[in-house]
mmCIF file of C-alpha atoms in Angstrom:
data_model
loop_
_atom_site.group_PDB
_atom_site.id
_atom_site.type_symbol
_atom_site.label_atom_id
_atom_site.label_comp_id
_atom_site.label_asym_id
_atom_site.label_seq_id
_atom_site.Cartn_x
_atom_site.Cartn_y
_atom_site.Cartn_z
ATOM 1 C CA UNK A 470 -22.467 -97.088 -66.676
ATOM 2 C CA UNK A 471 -22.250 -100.112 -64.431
ATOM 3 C CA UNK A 472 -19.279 -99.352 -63.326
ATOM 4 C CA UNK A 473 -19.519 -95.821 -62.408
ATOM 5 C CA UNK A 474 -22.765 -96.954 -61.103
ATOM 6 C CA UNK A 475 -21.195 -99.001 -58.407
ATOM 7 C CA UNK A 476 -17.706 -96.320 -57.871
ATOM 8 C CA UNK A 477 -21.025 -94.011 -57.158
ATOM 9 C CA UNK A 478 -22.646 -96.358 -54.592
ATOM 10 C CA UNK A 479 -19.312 -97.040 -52.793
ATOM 11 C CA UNK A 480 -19.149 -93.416 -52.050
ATOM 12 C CA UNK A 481 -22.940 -93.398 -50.942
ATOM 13 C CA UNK A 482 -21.446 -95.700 -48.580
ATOM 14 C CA UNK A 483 -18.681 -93.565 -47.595
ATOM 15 C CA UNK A 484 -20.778 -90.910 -47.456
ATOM 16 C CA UNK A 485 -19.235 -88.831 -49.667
ATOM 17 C CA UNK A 486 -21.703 -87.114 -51.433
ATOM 18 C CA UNK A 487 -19.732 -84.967 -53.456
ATOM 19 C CA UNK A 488 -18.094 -87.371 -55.182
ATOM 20 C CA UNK A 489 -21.205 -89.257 -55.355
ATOM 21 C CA UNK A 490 -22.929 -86.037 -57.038
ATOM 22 C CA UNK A 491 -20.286 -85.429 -59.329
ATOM 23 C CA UNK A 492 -20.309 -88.731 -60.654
ATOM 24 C CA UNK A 493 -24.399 -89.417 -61.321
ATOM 25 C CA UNK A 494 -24.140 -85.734 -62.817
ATOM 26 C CA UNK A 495 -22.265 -87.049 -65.036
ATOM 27 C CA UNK A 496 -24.015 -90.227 -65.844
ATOM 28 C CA UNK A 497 -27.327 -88.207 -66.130
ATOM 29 C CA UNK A 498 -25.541 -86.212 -68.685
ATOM 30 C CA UNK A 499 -24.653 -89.294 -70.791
ATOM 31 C CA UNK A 500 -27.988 -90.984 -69.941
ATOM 32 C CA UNK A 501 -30.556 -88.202 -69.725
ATOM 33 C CA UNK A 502 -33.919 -90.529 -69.926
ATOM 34 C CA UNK A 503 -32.483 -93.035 -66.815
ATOM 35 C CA UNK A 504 -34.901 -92.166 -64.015
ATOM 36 C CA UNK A 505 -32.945 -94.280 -62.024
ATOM 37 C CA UNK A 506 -29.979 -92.131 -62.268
ATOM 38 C CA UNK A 507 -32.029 -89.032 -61.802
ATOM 39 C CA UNK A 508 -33.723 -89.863 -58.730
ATOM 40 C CA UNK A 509 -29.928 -91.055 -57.597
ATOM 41 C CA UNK A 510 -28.474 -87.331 -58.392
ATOM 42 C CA UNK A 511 -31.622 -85.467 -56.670
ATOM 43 C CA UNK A 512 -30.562 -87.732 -53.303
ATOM 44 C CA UNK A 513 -27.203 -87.203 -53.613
ATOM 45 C CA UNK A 514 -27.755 -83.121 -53.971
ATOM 46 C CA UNK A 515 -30.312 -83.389 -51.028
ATOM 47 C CA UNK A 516 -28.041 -85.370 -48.809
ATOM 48 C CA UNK A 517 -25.392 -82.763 -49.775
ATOM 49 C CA UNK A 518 -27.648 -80.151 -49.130
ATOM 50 C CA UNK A 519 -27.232 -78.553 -52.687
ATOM 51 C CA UNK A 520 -30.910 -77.680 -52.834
ATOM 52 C CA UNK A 521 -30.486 -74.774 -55.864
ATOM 53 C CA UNK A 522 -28.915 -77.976 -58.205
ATOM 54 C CA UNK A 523 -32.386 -80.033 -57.310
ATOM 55 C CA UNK A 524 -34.736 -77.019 -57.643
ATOM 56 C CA UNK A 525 -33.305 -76.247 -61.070
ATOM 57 C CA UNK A 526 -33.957 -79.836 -62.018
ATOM 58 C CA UNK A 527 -37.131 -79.957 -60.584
ATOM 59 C CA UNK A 528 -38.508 -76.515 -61.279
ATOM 60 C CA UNK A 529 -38.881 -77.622 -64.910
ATOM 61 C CA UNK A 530 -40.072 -80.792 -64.496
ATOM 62 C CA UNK A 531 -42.846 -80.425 -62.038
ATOM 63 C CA UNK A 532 -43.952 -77.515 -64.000
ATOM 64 C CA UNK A 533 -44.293 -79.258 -67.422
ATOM 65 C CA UNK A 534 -46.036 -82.306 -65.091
ATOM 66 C CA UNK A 535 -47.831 -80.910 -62.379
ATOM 67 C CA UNK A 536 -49.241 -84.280 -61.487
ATOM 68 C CA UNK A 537 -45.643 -85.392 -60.814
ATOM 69 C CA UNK A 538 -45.593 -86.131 -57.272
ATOM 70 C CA UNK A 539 -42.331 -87.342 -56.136
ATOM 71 C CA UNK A 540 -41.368 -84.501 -57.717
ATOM 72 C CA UNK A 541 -42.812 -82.055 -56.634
ATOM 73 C CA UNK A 542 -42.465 -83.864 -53.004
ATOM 74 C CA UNK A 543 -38.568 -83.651 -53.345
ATOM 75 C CA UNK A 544 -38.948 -80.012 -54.824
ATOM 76 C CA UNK A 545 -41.091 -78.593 -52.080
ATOM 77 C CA UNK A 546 -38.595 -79.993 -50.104
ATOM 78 C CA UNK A 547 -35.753 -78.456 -51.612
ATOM 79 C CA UNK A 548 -37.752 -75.163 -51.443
ATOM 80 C CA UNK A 549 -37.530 -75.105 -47.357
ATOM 81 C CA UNK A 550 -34.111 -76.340 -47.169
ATOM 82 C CA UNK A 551 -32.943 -72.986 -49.397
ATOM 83 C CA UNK A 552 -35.376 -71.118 -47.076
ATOM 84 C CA UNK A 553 -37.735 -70.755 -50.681
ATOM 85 C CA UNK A 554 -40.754 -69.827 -48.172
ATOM 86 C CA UNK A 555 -43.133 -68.433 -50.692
ATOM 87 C CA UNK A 556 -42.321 -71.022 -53.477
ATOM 88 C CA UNK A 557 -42.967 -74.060 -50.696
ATOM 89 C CA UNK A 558 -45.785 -72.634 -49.080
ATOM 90 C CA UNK A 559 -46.924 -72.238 -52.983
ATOM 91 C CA UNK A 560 -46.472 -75.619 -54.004
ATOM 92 C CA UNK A 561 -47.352 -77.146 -50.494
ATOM 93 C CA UNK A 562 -51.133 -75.218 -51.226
ATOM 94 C CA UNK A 563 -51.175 -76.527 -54.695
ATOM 95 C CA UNK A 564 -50.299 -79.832 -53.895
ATOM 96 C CA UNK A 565 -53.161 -79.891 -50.633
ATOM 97 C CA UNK A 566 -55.765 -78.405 -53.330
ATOM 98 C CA UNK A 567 -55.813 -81.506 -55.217
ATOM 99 C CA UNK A 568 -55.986 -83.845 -52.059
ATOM 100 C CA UNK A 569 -56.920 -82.214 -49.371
ATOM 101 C CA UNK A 570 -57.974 -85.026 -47.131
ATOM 102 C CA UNK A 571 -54.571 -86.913 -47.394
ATOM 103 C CA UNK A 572 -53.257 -86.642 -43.626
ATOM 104 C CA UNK A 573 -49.344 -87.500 -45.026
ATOM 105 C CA UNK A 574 -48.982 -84.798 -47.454
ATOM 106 C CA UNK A 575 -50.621 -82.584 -44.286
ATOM 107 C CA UNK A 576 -48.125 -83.866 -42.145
ATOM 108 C CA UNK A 577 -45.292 -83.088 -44.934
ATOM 109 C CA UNK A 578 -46.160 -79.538 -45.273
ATOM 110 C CA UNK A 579 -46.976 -79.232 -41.183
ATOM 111 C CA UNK A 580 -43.192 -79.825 -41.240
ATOM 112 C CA UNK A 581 -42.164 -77.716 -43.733
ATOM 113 C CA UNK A 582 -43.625 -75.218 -41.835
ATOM 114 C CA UNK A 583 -42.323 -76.299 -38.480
ATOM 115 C CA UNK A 584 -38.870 -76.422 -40.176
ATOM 116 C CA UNK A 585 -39.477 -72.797 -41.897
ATOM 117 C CA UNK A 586 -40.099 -71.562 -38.419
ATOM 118 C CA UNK A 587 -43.535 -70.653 -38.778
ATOM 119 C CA UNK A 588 -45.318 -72.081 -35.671
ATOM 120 C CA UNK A 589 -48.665 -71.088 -36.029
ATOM 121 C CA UNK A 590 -49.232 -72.474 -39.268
ATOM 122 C CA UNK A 591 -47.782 -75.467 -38.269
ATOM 123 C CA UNK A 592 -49.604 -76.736 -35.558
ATOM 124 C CA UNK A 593 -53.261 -75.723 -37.665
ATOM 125 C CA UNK A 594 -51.388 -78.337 -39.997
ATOM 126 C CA UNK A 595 -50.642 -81.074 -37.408
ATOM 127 C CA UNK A 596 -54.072 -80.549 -36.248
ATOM 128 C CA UNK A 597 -55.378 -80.706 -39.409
ATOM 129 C CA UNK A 598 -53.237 -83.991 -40.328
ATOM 130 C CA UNK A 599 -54.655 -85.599 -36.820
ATOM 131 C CA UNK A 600 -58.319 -85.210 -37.446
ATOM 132 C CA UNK A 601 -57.479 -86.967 -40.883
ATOM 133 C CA UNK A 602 -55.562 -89.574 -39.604
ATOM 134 C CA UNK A 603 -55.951 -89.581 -35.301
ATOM 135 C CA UNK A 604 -54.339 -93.490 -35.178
ATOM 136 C CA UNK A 605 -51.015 -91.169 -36.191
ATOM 137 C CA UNK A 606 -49.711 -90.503 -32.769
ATOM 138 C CA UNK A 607 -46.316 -88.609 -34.411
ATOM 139 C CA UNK A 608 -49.089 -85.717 -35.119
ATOM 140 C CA UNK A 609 -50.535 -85.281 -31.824
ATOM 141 C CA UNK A 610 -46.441 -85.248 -30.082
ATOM 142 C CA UNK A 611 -45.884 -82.508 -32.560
ATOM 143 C CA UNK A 612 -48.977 -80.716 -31.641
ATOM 144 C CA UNK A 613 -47.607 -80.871 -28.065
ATOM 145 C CA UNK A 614 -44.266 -79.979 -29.165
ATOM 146 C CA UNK A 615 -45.456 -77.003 -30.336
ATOM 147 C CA UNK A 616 -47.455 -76.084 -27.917
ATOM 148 C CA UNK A 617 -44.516 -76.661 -25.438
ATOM 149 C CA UNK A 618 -42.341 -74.177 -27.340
ATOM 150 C CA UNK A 619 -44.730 -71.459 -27.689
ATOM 151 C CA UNK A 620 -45.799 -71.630 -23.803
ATOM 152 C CA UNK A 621 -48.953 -73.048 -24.275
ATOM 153 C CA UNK A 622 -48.569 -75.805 -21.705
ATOM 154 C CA UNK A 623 -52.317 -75.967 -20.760
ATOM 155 C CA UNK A 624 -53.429 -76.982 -24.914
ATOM 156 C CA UNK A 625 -49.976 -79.362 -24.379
ATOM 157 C CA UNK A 626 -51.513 -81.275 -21.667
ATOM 158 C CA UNK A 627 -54.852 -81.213 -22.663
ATOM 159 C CA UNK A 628 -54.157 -82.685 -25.761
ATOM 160 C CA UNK A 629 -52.026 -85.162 -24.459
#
């Protein structure tokens, strides 16, 4: 394992994520209860962009442990980059029903929604995150982003 461990990380440095993929795939195989290895694979398939391979890991997972959050972090995730809108939204909703005054997880899903292309929804999210947390100035310059690229300059500038 050690080895392959370290083949793997030379192509994380390389950036080769294929190879880096096929290689904790098959160590995860071999060593199915490493977490370590696991979390390894799920980057490796995010940074390659293979969001089905993470969401068929995940799917299971987060639905036999619902109180999983990394995972379902990394799986809501994986749901907007395979333009999943119903299943992030979903677990986004879940997720904000058992914390709803936790200004990161409302910035997390304010960006999934930004990167989903649903504007609207987004900014009531940013908004939402900066009355929870208005020290967080990366809110309020999406707010204004937002408003920028929806013509709203007057809310831009008076919530600058």
């Amino acid at each position: 394992v050690g080895l392959q461990r370290s083949i793997a990380e030379g192509y994380v440095r390389l950036g080769d994520w294929a190879k880096v993929s096929q290689i904790y795939g098959t160590l995860v195989k071999d060593n199915p209860n490493d977490g370590v290895l696991s979390t390894r694979l799920l980057d490796a398939y995010m940074l390659n962009k293979k969001y089905e391979a993470v969401i068929n890991i995940l799917e299971p997972r987060v639905a036999a442990n619902p109180n999983d959050i990394a995972g379902s972090d990394i799986l809501a995730h994986a749901y907007v980059g395979a333009q999943k809108t119903d299943e992030a939204v979903a677990l986004y909703k879940q997720r904000i029903a058992k914390e709803p005054n936790s200004p990161g997880l409302r910035g997390r899903y304010a960006q999934a929604l930004l990167d989903l292309g649903m504007l609207d929804e987004s900014l009531a999210e940013w908004s939402t995150a900066f009355q929870l947390d208005p020290q967080n100035l990366l809110f309020k310059q999406r707010m204004g982003e937002i408003y920028m690229q929806t013509g709203r300059t007057k809310e831009a500038f008076k919530n600058s």
